[in-house]
Short mmCIF file of C-alpha atoms in Angstrom, two decimals:
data_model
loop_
_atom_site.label_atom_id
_atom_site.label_comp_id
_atom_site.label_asym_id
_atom_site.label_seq_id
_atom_site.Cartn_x
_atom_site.Cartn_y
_atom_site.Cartn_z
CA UNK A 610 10.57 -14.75 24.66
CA UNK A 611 8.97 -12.32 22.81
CA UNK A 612 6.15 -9.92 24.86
CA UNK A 613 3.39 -9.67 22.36
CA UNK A 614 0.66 -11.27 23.28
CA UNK A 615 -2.28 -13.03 21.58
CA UNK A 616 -4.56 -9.91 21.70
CA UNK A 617 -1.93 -7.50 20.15
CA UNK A 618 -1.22 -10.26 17.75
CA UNK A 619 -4.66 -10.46 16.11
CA UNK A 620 -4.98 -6.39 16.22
CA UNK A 621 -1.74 -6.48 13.87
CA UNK A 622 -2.05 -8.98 11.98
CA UNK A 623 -4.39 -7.47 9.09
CA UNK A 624 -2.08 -4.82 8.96
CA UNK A 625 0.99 -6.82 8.60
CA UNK A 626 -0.72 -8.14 5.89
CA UNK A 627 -1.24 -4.19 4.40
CA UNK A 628 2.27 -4.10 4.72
CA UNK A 629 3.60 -7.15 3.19
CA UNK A 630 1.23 -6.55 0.67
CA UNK A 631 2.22 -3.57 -0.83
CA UNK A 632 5.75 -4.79 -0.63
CA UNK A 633 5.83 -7.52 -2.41
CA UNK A 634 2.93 -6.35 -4.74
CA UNK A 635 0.31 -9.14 -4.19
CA UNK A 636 -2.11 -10.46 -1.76
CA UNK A 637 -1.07 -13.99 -2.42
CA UNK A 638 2.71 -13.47 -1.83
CA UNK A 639 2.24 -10.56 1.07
CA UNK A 640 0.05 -13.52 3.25
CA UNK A 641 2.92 -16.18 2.75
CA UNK A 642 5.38 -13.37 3.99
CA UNK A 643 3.09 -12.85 6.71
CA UNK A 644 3.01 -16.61 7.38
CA UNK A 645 6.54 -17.60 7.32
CA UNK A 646 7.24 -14.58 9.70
CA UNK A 647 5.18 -16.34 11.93
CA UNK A 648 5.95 -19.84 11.44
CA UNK A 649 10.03 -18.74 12.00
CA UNK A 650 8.92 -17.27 15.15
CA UNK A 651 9.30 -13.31 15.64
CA UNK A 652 12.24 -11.54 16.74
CA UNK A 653 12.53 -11.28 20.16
CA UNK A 654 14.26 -7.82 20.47
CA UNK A 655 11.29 -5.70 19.24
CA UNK A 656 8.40 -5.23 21.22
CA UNK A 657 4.99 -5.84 21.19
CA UNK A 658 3.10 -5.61 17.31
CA UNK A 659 6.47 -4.17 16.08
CA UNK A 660 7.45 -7.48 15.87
CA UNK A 661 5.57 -8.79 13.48
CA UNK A 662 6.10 -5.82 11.21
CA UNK A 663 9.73 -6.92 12.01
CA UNK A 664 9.38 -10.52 11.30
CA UNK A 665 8.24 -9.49 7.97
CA UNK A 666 10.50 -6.93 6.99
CA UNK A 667 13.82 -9.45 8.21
CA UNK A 668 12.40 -11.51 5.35
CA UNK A 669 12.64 -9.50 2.57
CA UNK A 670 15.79 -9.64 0.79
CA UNK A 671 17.43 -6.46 -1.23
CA UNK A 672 16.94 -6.21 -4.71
CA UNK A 673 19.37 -5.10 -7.45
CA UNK A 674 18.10 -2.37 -9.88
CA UNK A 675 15.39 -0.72 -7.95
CA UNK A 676 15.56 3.19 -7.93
CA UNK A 677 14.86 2.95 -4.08
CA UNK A 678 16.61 0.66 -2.23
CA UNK A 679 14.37 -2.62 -0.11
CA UNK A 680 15.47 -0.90 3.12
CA UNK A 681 14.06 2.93 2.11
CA UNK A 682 11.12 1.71 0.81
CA UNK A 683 10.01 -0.24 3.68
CA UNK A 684 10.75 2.70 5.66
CA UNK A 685 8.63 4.37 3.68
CA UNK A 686 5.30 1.82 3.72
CA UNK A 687 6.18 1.91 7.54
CA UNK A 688 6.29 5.69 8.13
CA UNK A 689 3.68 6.58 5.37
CA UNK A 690 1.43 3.79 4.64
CA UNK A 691 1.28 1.95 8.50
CA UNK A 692 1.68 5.57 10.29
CA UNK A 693 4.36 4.30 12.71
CA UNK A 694 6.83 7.09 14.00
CA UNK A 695 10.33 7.17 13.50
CA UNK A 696 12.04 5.91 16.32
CA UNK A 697 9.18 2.76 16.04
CA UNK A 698 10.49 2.03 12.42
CA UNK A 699 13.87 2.14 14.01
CA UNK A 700 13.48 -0.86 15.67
CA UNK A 701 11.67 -2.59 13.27
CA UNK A 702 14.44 -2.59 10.67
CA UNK A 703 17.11 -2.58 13.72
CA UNK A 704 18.98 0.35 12.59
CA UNK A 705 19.59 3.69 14.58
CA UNK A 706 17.04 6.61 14.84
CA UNK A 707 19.16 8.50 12.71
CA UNK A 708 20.34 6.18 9.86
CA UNK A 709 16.33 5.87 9.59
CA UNK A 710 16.01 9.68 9.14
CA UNK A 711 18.60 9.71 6.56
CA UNK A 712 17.63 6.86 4.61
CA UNK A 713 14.25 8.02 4.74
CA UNK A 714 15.27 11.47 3.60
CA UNK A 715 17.24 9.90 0.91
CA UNK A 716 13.96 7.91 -0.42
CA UNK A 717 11.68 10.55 -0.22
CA UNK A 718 13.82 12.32 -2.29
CA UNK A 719 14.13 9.25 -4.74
CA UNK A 720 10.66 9.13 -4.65
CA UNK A 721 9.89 13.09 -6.44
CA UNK A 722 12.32 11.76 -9.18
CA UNK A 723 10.32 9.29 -10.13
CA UNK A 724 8.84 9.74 -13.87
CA UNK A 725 4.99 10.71 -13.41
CA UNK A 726 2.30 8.16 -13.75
CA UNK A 727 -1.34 8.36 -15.42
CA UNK A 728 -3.76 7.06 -13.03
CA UNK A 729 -7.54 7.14 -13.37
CA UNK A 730 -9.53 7.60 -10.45
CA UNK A 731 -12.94 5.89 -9.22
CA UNK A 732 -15.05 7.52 -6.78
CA UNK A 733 -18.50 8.61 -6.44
CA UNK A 734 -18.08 11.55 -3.57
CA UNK A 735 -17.78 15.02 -6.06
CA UNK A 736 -15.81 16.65 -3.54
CA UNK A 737 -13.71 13.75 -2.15
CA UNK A 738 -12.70 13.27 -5.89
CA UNK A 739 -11.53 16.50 -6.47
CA UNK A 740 -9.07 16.25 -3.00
CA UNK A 741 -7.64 13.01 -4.71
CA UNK A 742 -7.56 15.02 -7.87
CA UNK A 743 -5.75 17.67 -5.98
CA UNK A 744 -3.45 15.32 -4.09
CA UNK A 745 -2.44 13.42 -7.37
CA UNK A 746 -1.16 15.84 -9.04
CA UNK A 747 0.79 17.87 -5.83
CA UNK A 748 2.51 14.19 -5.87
CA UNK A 749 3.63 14.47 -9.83
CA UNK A 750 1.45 12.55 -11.15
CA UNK A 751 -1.70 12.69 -13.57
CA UNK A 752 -5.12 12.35 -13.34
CA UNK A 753 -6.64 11.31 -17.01
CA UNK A 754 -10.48 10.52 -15.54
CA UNK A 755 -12.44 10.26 -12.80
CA UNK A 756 -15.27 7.67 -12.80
CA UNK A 757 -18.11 8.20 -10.53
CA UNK A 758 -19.67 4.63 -10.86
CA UNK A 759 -19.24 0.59 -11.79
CA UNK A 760 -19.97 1.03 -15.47
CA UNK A 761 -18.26 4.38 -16.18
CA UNK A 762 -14.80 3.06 -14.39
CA UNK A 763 -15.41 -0.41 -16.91
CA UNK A 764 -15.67 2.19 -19.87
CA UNK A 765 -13.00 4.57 -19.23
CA UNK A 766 -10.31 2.20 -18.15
CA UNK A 767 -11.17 0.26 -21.47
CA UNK A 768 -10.66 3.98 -23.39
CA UNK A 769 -7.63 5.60 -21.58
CA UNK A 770 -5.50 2.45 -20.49
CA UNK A 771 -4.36 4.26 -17.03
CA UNK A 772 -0.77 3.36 -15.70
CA UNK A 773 -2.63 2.90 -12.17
CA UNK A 774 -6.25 3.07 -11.10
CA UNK A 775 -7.25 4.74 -7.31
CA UNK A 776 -10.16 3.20 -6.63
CA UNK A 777 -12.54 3.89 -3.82
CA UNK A 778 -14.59 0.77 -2.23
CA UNK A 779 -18.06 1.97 -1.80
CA UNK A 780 -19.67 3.88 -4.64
CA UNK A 781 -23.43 4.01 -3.09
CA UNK A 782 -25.51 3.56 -5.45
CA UNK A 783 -23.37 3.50 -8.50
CA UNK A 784 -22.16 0.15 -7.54
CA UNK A 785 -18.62 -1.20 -5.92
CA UNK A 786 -15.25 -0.16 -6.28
CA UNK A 787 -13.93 -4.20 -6.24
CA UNK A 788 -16.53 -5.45 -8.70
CA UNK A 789 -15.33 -2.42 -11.29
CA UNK A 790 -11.81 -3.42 -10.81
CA UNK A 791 -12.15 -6.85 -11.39
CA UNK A 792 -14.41 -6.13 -14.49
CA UNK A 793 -11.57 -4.03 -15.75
CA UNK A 794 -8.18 -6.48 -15.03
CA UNK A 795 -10.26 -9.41 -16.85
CA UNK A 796 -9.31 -6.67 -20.05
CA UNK A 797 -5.93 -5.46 -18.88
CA UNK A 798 -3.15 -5.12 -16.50
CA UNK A 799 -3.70 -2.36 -14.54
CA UNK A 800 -2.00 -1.97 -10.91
CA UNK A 801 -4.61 -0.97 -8.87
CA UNK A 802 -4.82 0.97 -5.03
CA UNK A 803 -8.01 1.11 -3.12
CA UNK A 804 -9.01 3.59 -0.56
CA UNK A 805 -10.67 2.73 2.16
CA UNK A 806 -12.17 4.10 5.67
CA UNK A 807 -11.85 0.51 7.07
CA UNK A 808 -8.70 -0.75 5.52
CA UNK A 809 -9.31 -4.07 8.07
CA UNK A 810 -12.04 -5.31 6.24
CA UNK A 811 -9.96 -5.91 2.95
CA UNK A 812 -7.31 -7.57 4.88
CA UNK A 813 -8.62 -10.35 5.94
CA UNK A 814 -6.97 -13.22 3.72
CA UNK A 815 -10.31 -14.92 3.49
CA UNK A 816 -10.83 -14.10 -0.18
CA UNK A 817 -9.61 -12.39 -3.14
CA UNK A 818 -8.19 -9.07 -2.11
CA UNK A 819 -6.18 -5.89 -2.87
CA UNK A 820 -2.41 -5.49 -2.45
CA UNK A 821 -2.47 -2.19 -2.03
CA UNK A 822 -4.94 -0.23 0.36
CA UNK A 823 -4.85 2.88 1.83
CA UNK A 824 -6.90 4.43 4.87
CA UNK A 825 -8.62 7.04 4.65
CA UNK A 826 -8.11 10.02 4.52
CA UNK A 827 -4.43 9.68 3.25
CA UNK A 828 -1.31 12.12 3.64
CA UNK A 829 0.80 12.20 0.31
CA UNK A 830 3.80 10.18 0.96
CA UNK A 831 1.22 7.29 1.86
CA UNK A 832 0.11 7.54 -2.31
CA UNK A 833 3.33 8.14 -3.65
CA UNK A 834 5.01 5.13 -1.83
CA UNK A 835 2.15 2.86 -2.76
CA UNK A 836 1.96 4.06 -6.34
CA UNK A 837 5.63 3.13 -6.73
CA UNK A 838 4.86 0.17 -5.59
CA UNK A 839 2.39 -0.61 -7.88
CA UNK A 840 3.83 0.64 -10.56
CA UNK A 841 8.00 -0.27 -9.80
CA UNK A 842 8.74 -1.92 -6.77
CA UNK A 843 7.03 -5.01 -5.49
CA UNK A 844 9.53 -7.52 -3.46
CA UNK A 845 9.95 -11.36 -4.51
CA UNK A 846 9.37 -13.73 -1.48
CA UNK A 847 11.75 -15.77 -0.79
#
């Protein structure tokens, strides 16, 4: 029988839902991964909340013509976007400490060959934008605009058409991160990441949500994993 118990259970389960959602690329499909890992019953050779990351990942099957491979890339959401360590992500994915170091090598690698993408960004913080600014473009990628508020992010997504928007939550005064995002996909398709200091409170599966959220602050792999997600690599559920 599996040892995680009811308390570790609830602790994980909103980030389980992070996870599934960035892998399969919506909040809709990431919850029923979530859900049938649950209702199959988690595996009972990984410990604790690793099992539920483990449930989900056992349920994702590979797909053919993706630049990174199903298993690199969901050592990559592990390692970079859910911060677990190597040897953690090991058992997840059952595979050896050291195949995990290779293949994770091998996709980070994958990952800086990936063509560049132009992404807008929305956030109100001077200072904090011009970090993201700086940690954009150290990843290869562009930044075409930074929006400071609701109505500027509305008109600047509808002049530049961004690949990808990075869009902060809480814009004090100048409105809300969600509420500019929606106002912009009811004009186009736009993959879209938020940032977030309390990634929890998005990942709830009570309402209309993000698939892709990052905590704040963020280390680079954690944006250039979820931006190929975004952009190239969301997972079909079964």
């Amino acid at each position: 029988m599996n040892a995680v118990t009811q308390g570790e259970l609830l602790r994980a389960l909103p980030y389980a839902r992070r996870y599934a959602r960035a892998l399969t690329g919506s909040q809709a499909r990431g919850d029923e991964l979530v859900a049938q890992a649950l209702r199959a019953g988690l595996p009972a050779d990984v410990p604790g909340r690793l099992a539920l990351y483990a449930g989900v990942s056992r349920r994702v099957a590979e797909q053919p013509g993706q630049r990174i491979p199903t298993r690199q890339r969901q050592i990559l959401l592990l390692t970079g976007l859910e911060d677990l360590s190597m040897d953690d992500t090991a058992q997840v994915l059952d595979l050896s400490a050291e195949d995990t170091r290779a293949e994770a090598e091998a996709a980070r690698e994958a990952l800086r060959s990936i063509a560049a993408t132009d992404i807008m960004v929305i956030e109100d913080e001077p200072i904090i934008a011009m970090d993201i600014r700086q940690l954009v473009e150290s990843c290869g990628h562009n930044v075409v605009g930074i929006a400071s508020d609701e109505a500027e992010a509305v008109e600047m997504a509808r002049r530049l058409k961004p690949g990808l928007i990075l869009a902060d939550v809480n814009l004090g005064p100048g409105g809300d991160g969600i509420s500019a995002v929606e106002r912009i996909l009811r004009e186009q398709t736009t993959p879209v990441i938020f940032v977030t200091a309390y990634p929890e409170r998005l990942l709830t599966a009570e309402r209309l949500e993000p698939a892709f959220v990052i905590s704040k602050p963020f280390e680079p792999i954690a944006l250039q994993i979820a931006t190929y997600q975004a952009v190239w690599g969301a997972a079909p559920v079964p």
